[in-house]
Short mmCIF file of C-alpha atoms in Angstrom, two decimals:
data_model
loop_
_atom_site.label_atom_id
_atom_site.label_comp_id
_atom_site.label_asym_id
_atom_site.label_seq_id
_atom_site.Cartn_x
_atom_site.Cartn_y
_atom_site.Cartn_z
CA MET A 1 -26.97 1.60 9.99
CA ILE A 2 -23.60 -0.15 9.34
CA ARG A 3 -20.54 0.79 11.36
CA PRO A 4 -17.26 -0.78 12.58
CA ALA A 5 -17.71 -2.65 15.85
CA ARG A 6 -16.68 -0.97 19.09
CA PRO A 7 -15.52 -2.66 22.31
CA ALA A 8 -18.95 -2.08 23.87
CA ASP A 9 -20.53 -4.22 21.10
CA VAL A 10 -18.69 -7.40 22.14
CA PRO A 11 -21.47 -8.86 24.32
CA ALA A 12 -24.05 -8.31 21.57
CA ILE A 13 -21.75 -9.83 18.94
CA HIS A 14 -21.15 -12.82 21.19
CA ARG A 15 -24.91 -13.38 21.53
CA LEU A 16 -25.30 -13.22 17.74
CA ILE A 17 -22.47 -15.77 17.30
CA CYS A 18 -24.31 -18.14 19.64
CA ASP A 19 -27.56 -17.58 17.70
CA LEU A 20 -25.78 -18.28 14.40
CA ALA A 21 -24.26 -21.49 15.78
CA GLU A 22 -27.73 -22.58 16.81
CA TYR A 23 -28.97 -21.90 13.26
CA GLU A 24 -26.06 -24.00 11.95
CA ARG A 25 -27.01 -26.77 14.42
CA SER A 26 -23.70 -26.45 16.26
CA ARG A 27 -24.39 -24.45 19.42
CA ASP A 28 -22.38 -26.92 21.50
CA GLN A 29 -19.26 -26.15 19.45
CA VAL A 30 -19.02 -22.50 20.52
CA GLU A 31 -16.10 -22.18 22.92
CA ALA A 32 -15.54 -18.48 22.22
CA THR A 33 -16.15 -16.16 25.15
CA PRO A 34 -16.68 -12.39 25.01
CA GLY A 35 -13.12 -12.17 26.37
CA HIS A 36 -11.71 -14.02 23.37
CA LEU A 37 -13.58 -11.75 21.00
CA HIS A 38 -12.49 -8.61 22.80
CA ALA A 39 -8.83 -9.71 22.75
CA ALA A 40 -8.92 -10.55 19.02
CA LEU A 41 -10.90 -7.52 17.82
CA PHE A 42 -9.50 -4.85 20.10
CA GLY A 43 -6.08 -6.04 21.25
CA PRO A 44 -2.80 -4.72 19.81
CA ALA A 45 -2.48 -5.10 16.00
CA PRO A 46 -5.80 -6.91 15.43
CA ALA A 47 -5.95 -9.43 12.57
CA VAL A 48 -9.73 -9.79 12.63
CA PHE A 49 -12.40 -7.13 12.28
CA ALA A 50 -16.15 -6.72 12.70
CA HIS A 51 -18.94 -4.49 11.47
CA VAL A 52 -22.38 -4.31 12.99
CA ALA A 53 -25.83 -3.50 11.63
CA GLU A 54 -27.75 -1.31 14.03
CA THR A 55 -31.37 -0.19 14.01
CA GLU A 56 -32.64 3.08 15.33
CA ALA A 57 -34.99 2.72 18.27
CA GLY A 58 -38.58 2.37 17.13
CA THR A 59 -37.81 1.94 13.42
CA GLU A 60 -38.52 -1.79 13.40
CA SER A 61 -40.94 -3.98 15.21
CA GLY A 62 -39.82 -6.69 17.57
CA THR A 63 -37.28 -4.64 19.48
CA GLU A 64 -36.88 -5.78 23.02
CA SER A 65 -34.38 -3.48 24.65
CA GLY A 66 -36.31 -0.28 25.07
CA ASP A 67 -35.26 2.96 23.49
CA GLY A 68 -31.63 2.65 22.42
CA PRO A 69 -30.32 1.52 19.04
CA GLN A 70 -30.08 -2.22 18.72
CA ILE A 71 -27.47 -4.45 17.06
CA VAL A 72 -29.36 -6.83 14.80
CA GLY A 73 -26.54 -8.28 12.72
CA PHE A 74 -22.81 -8.45 12.28
CA ALA A 75 -20.04 -9.33 9.85
CA LEU A 76 -16.72 -10.66 11.11
CA TRP A 77 -13.84 -10.76 8.65
CA PHE A 78 -10.10 -10.93 8.12
CA LEU A 79 -7.67 -10.39 5.27
CA ASN A 80 -6.87 -13.21 2.91
CA PHE A 81 -4.27 -13.12 0.15
CA SER A 82 -4.10 -14.57 -3.33
CA THR A 83 -0.78 -15.55 -4.84
CA TRP A 84 -2.43 -15.26 -8.25
CA THR A 85 -3.63 -11.68 -7.91
CA GLY A 86 -0.77 -10.75 -5.57
CA ARG A 87 -3.29 -8.73 -3.54
CA HIS A 88 -5.21 -9.06 -0.36
CA GLY A 89 -8.93 -9.69 -0.25
CA ILE A 90 -11.53 -10.01 2.47
CA TYR A 91 -12.63 -13.33 3.88
CA LEU A 92 -15.99 -13.00 5.56
CA GLU A 93 -15.99 -15.54 8.38
CA ASP A 94 -19.48 -14.82 9.67
CA LEU A 95 -22.45 -12.86 8.40
CA TYR A 96 -25.56 -13.01 10.50
CA VAL A 97 -28.78 -11.06 10.89
CA ARG A 98 -31.31 -11.95 13.58
CA PRO A 99 -34.23 -13.83 12.04
CA GLU A 100 -36.82 -11.24 13.12
CA HIS A 101 -34.84 -8.51 11.33
CA ARG A 102 -34.30 -10.30 8.02
CA GLY A 103 -35.67 -8.84 4.85
CA GLY A 104 -34.74 -5.34 6.01
CA GLY A 105 -31.57 -5.13 3.93
CA HIS A 106 -29.14 -5.51 6.83
CA GLY A 107 -27.27 -8.50 5.36
CA ARG A 108 -27.02 -6.79 2.01
CA ALA A 109 -25.81 -3.57 3.65
CA LEU A 110 -23.07 -5.45 5.54
CA LEU A 111 -21.89 -7.09 2.31
CA THR A 112 -22.00 -3.75 0.52
CA GLU A 113 -19.79 -2.19 3.19
CA LEU A 114 -17.20 -4.98 2.88
CA ALA A 115 -17.29 -4.77 -0.93
CA ARG A 116 -16.77 -1.01 -0.61
CA ILE A 117 -13.71 -1.58 1.59
CA CYS A 118 -12.34 -4.03 -1.01
CA VAL A 119 -12.74 -1.54 -3.85
CA GLU A 120 -11.34 1.35 -1.81
CA ARG A 121 -8.21 -0.59 -0.80
CA GLY A 122 -7.60 -2.42 -4.08
CA TYR A 123 -8.55 -5.82 -2.68
CA ARG A 124 -9.59 -8.18 -5.44
CA ARG A 125 -11.86 -10.73 -3.83
CA LEU A 126 -14.57 -10.96 -1.21
CA GLU A 127 -15.01 -14.59 -0.18
CA TRP A 128 -16.99 -16.60 2.33
CA ALA A 129 -18.13 -20.18 2.89
CA VAL A 130 -21.74 -21.36 2.82
CA LEU A 131 -23.26 -24.57 4.13
CA ASP A 132 -24.45 -26.61 1.16
CA TRP A 133 -27.96 -27.01 2.59
CA ASN A 134 -28.43 -23.28 3.16
CA GLU A 135 -30.42 -22.71 -0.02
CA PRO A 136 -31.87 -19.27 0.88
CA SER A 137 -28.38 -17.85 1.37
CA ILE A 138 -26.99 -19.55 -1.73
CA GLY A 139 -29.71 -17.99 -3.87
CA PHE A 140 -29.02 -14.57 -2.38
CA TYR A 141 -25.27 -14.85 -3.00
CA LYS A 142 -25.65 -16.05 -6.58
CA ALA A 143 -28.01 -13.16 -7.29
CA LEU A 144 -25.22 -10.81 -6.17
CA GLY A 145 -22.88 -12.36 -8.74
CA ALA A 146 -20.84 -14.48 -6.33
CA VAL A 147 -19.45 -17.66 -7.85
CA PRO A 148 -19.25 -20.99 -5.98
CA MET A 149 -15.72 -22.42 -5.94
CA ASP A 150 -17.12 -25.90 -6.54
CA GLU A 151 -13.82 -27.45 -7.55
CA TRP A 152 -12.21 -26.82 -4.15
CA THR A 153 -12.59 -28.45 -0.74
CA VAL A 154 -11.18 -27.00 2.47
CA PHE A 155 -9.22 -29.40 4.66
CA ARG A 156 -8.90 -28.78 8.38
CA LEU A 157 -6.21 -30.05 10.75
CA THR A 158 -7.13 -29.54 14.40
CA GLY A 159 -6.93 -31.07 17.87
CA ASP A 160 -4.81 -34.18 18.33
CA ALA A 161 -4.00 -34.46 14.61
CA LEU A 162 -2.64 -30.90 14.60
CA ALA A 163 -0.54 -31.58 17.69
CA LYS A 164 0.77 -34.77 16.13
CA VAL A 165 1.89 -33.02 12.92
CA ALA A 166 3.44 -30.25 15.03
CA GLY A 167 5.43 -32.89 16.92
CA ASP A 168 6.90 -34.45 13.77
CA GLY A 169 9.94 -32.23 13.99
CA GLU A 170 10.82 -33.48 17.46
CA SER A 171 13.03 -36.44 18.06
CA MET B 1 15.77 -26.83 5.84
CA ILE B 2 12.60 -24.79 6.63
CA ARG B 3 12.90 -21.09 7.46
CA PRO B 4 10.82 -17.90 7.24
CA ALA B 5 11.13 -16.21 3.85
CA ARG B 6 13.48 -13.24 3.48
CA PRO B 7 13.18 -10.36 1.00
CA ALA B 8 15.88 -11.93 -1.18
CA ASP B 9 13.67 -15.02 -1.63
CA VAL B 10 10.90 -13.12 -3.46
CA PRO B 11 12.06 -13.89 -7.04
CA ALA B 12 12.34 -17.62 -6.21
CA ILE B 13 8.90 -17.64 -4.54
CA HIS B 14 7.42 -15.86 -7.55
CA ARG B 15 8.83 -18.53 -9.86
CA LEU B 16 7.35 -21.26 -7.67
CA ILE B 17 3.95 -19.52 -7.72
CA CYS B 18 4.05 -19.52 -11.53
CA ASP B 19 5.02 -23.22 -11.53
CA LEU B 20 2.15 -24.03 -9.16
CA ALA B 21 -0.33 -22.14 -11.34
CA GLU B 22 0.86 -24.16 -14.31
CA TYR B 23 0.28 -27.37 -12.32
CA GLU B 24 -3.23 -26.10 -11.51
CA ARG B 25 -3.76 -25.37 -15.23
CA SER B 26 -4.12 -21.65 -14.57
CA ARG B 27 -0.82 -20.02 -15.49
CA ASP B 28 -2.64 -17.26 -17.40
CA GLN B 29 -4.40 -16.18 -14.20
CA VAL B 30 -1.22 -15.14 -12.37
CA GLU B 31 -1.15 -11.35 -12.23
CA ALA B 32 1.09 -11.19 -9.17
CA THR B 33 4.51 -9.66 -9.72
CA PRO B 34 7.56 -9.97 -7.46
CA GLY B 35 6.79 -6.36 -6.47
CA HIS B 36 3.33 -7.32 -5.19
CA LEU B 37 4.78 -10.17 -3.17
CA HIS B 38 7.51 -8.02 -1.71
CA ALA B 39 5.03 -5.34 -0.67
CA ALA B 40 2.68 -7.83 0.97
CA LEU B 41 5.30 -9.97 2.73
CA PHE B 42 7.80 -7.31 3.76
CA GLY B 43 5.88 -4.02 3.90
CA PRO B 44 4.76 -2.40 7.16
CA ALA B 45 2.53 -4.65 9.35
CA PRO B 46 2.37 -7.60 6.96
CA ALA B 47 -0.83 -9.70 6.97
CA VAL B 48 0.62 -12.55 4.94
CA PHE B 49 3.68 -14.69 5.61
CA ALA B 50 5.85 -17.25 3.86
CA HIS B 51 8.22 -20.05 4.73
CA VAL B 52 10.61 -21.69 2.31
CA ALA B 53 12.12 -25.15 2.02
CA GLU B 54 15.77 -24.98 1.10
CA THR B 55 18.24 -27.69 0.12
CA GLU B 56 21.93 -27.65 0.84
CA ALA B 57 24.08 -27.55 -2.27
CA GLY B 58 24.88 -31.03 -3.52
CA THR B 59 22.46 -32.85 -1.20
CA GLU B 60 19.91 -33.58 -3.91
CA SER B 61 20.14 -34.35 -7.56
CA GLY B 62 18.66 -32.07 -10.17
CA THR B 63 20.00 -28.82 -8.79
CA GLU B 64 20.60 -26.26 -11.46
CA SER B 65 22.01 -23.20 -9.78
CA GLY B 66 25.52 -24.27 -8.90
CA ASP B 67 26.82 -24.37 -5.37
CA GLY B 68 24.46 -22.31 -3.19
CA PRO B 69 21.44 -23.57 -1.29
CA GLN B 70 18.33 -23.76 -3.41
CA ILE B 71 14.70 -22.95 -2.63
CA VAL B 72 12.65 -25.96 -3.69
CA GLY B 73 9.31 -25.23 -2.05
CA PHE B 74 7.31 -22.68 -0.14
CA ALA B 75 4.27 -22.19 2.05
CA LEU B 76 2.36 -18.90 1.99
CA TRP B 77 -0.15 -18.31 4.77
CA PHE B 78 -2.20 -15.81 6.73
CA LEU B 79 -4.21 -15.78 9.95
CA ASN B 80 -7.83 -16.82 9.91
CA PHE B 81 -10.23 -16.64 12.84
CA SER B 82 -13.04 -18.82 14.07
CA THR B 83 -15.98 -17.31 15.93
CA TRP B 84 -16.62 -20.77 17.39
CA THR B 85 -13.20 -21.30 18.92
CA GLY B 86 -12.66 -17.58 19.47
CA ARG B 87 -9.05 -18.06 18.37
CA HIS B 88 -6.94 -17.49 15.34
CA GLY B 89 -5.72 -20.26 13.10
CA ILE B 90 -3.51 -20.50 10.05
CA TYR B 91 -4.90 -20.58 6.54
CA LEU B 92 -2.36 -22.05 4.17
CA GLU B 93 -2.97 -20.35 0.83
CA ASP B 94 -0.25 -22.13 -1.13
CA LEU B 95 1.97 -25.12 -0.47
CA TYR B 96 4.24 -26.14 -3.30
CA VAL B 97 7.34 -28.25 -3.80
CA ARG B 98 9.06 -28.47 -7.17
CA PRO B 99 8.20 -31.79 -8.84
CA GLU B 100 11.83 -32.95 -9.04
CA HIS B 101 12.20 -32.46 -5.27
CA ARG B 102 9.04 -34.27 -4.18
CA GLY B 103 9.27 -37.30 -1.96
CA GLY B 104 12.06 -35.66 0.02
CA GLY B 105 9.83 -34.58 2.91
CA HIS B 106 9.81 -30.86 2.05
CA GLY B 107 6.01 -30.55 1.90
CA ARG B 108 5.63 -32.44 5.14
CA ALA B 109 8.32 -30.31 6.80
CA LEU B 110 6.55 -27.09 5.73
CA LEU B 111 3.25 -28.35 7.17
CA THR B 112 5.02 -29.43 10.35
CA GLU B 113 6.46 -25.95 10.79
CA LEU B 114 3.04 -24.31 10.39
CA ALA B 115 1.45 -26.83 12.78
CA ARG B 116 4.22 -26.07 15.26
CA ILE B 117 3.46 -22.33 15.00
CA CYS B 118 -0.24 -23.09 15.63
CA VAL B 119 0.50 -25.10 18.77
CA GLU B 120 3.03 -22.58 20.05
CA ARG B 121 0.64 -19.65 19.66
CA GLY B 122 -2.56 -21.40 20.75
CA TYR B 123 -4.08 -21.36 17.26
CA ARG B 124 -6.71 -24.05 16.90
CA ARG B 125 -6.89 -24.85 13.21
CA LEU B 126 -4.62 -25.24 10.22
CA GLU B 127 -6.70 -25.08 7.06
CA TRP B 128 -6.16 -25.07 3.31
CA ALA B 129 -8.12 -25.75 0.13
CA VAL B 130 -7.45 -28.60 -2.29
CA LEU B 131 -8.60 -29.06 -5.86
CA ASP B 132 -11.02 -31.98 -5.95
CA TRP B 133 -9.08 -33.76 -8.72
CA ASN B 134 -5.76 -33.56 -6.87
CA GLU B 135 -5.93 -37.12 -5.52
CA PRO B 136 -2.25 -37.48 -4.53
CA SER B 137 -2.49 -34.42 -2.26
CA ILE B 138 -5.87 -35.45 -0.84
CA GLY B 139 -4.47 -38.84 0.17
CA PHE B 140 -1.47 -37.18 1.80
CA TYR B 141 -3.64 -34.73 3.76
CA LYS B 142 -6.06 -37.39 4.96
CA ALA B 143 -3.14 -39.52 6.15
CA LEU B 144 -2.07 -36.55 8.29
CA GLY B 145 -5.49 -36.51 9.95
CA ALA B 146 -6.90 -33.49 8.09
CA VAL B 147 -10.66 -33.57 7.58
CA PRO B 148 -12.40 -32.36 4.40
CA MET B 149 -15.07 -29.72 5.11
CA ASP B 150 -17.36 -31.34 2.57
CA GLU B 151 -20.49 -29.56 3.73
CA TRP B 152 -19.13 -26.10 2.85
CA THR B 153 -18.60 -24.28 -0.44
CA VAL B 154 -16.63 -21.05 -0.76
CA PHE B 155 -18.30 -18.26 -2.71
CA ARG B 156 -16.21 -15.58 -4.39
CA LEU B 157 -17.26 -12.06 -5.38
CA THR B 158 -14.75 -10.38 -7.68
CA GLY B 159 -14.37 -8.06 -10.66
CA ASP B 160 -17.49 -6.30 -11.94
CA ALA B 161 -19.80 -8.11 -9.51
CA LEU B 162 -17.69 -6.90 -6.56
CA ALA B 163 -17.71 -3.35 -7.89
CA LYS B 164 -21.46 -3.51 -8.40
CA VAL B 165 -22.13 -4.65 -4.82
CA ALA B 166 -19.73 -1.96 -3.57
CA GLY B 167 -21.73 0.63 -5.46
CA ASP B 168 -25.06 -0.32 -3.89
CA GLY B 169 -24.61 2.24 -1.16
CA GLU B 170 -24.31 5.08 -3.67
CA SER B 171 -27.28 7.00 -4.93
#
């Protein structure tokens, strides 16, 4: 049901990323192409990883692609690091299950697999960011025992501001 | 003034991490040893990186270690990834300059170096988290053009809760 992504999964993962962006009301912000994903996930020395949730043909209603197994969700993640623990952890960048396949345990199974990897490798933390208005997800995560890092805000430097800071060292 | 960390810098970086934790009122939460840092930064295929800010001997007041150059700040970072941009970015886990060396441009120079790496490699975002009560830093970051991701909250699964989720797949 849960397995590491393979190169042949890239088109399906890309479609799910576009679906997720739509859910987050940001479809127009997706610049990533299947080529970008393939290069990052399956190039030399990858620094980002993905797992997929797959159904068997015929085990769920609403399948649309005939007989083969179908990718209905994915988790995309990378390693973070804490200077307090001195160990790596997993940062879950995206977790998504297609709406018509929710409630089947796929999201939970993806999280379980990442938690299992953490425990197996001695990673101390599994972290991810949630939109503040996404109440269904927040309830689910709190029920798992995840704790909101309410005291912290992420700052982002991008675009022209990033280029400007990068240019500070030039004369 | 700014250079990638070397193995010999690990004890100095560890001291700065402990100082930073004290500033963040969390000194008791630092479990990391110099050995952990050395393994993560200088083991095979590292997934975390550091730069240090170094003064020349005699160029600043308050030096305490005699004639050699002195490490007065550091940045520790790893690669993140955005499924929207399809590219990597840099996540800055820690940025710290010793209080008696602030105002000398070391923090800005560390950020400039990371921004430069982003631009050079085609990374799209430089991100970091700030404690909500750390007003001096927030003002500095906003002046650089960094944008607070106010709509997002990071959730963390760790300790017993992480182990429990990891165990869900077992019978």
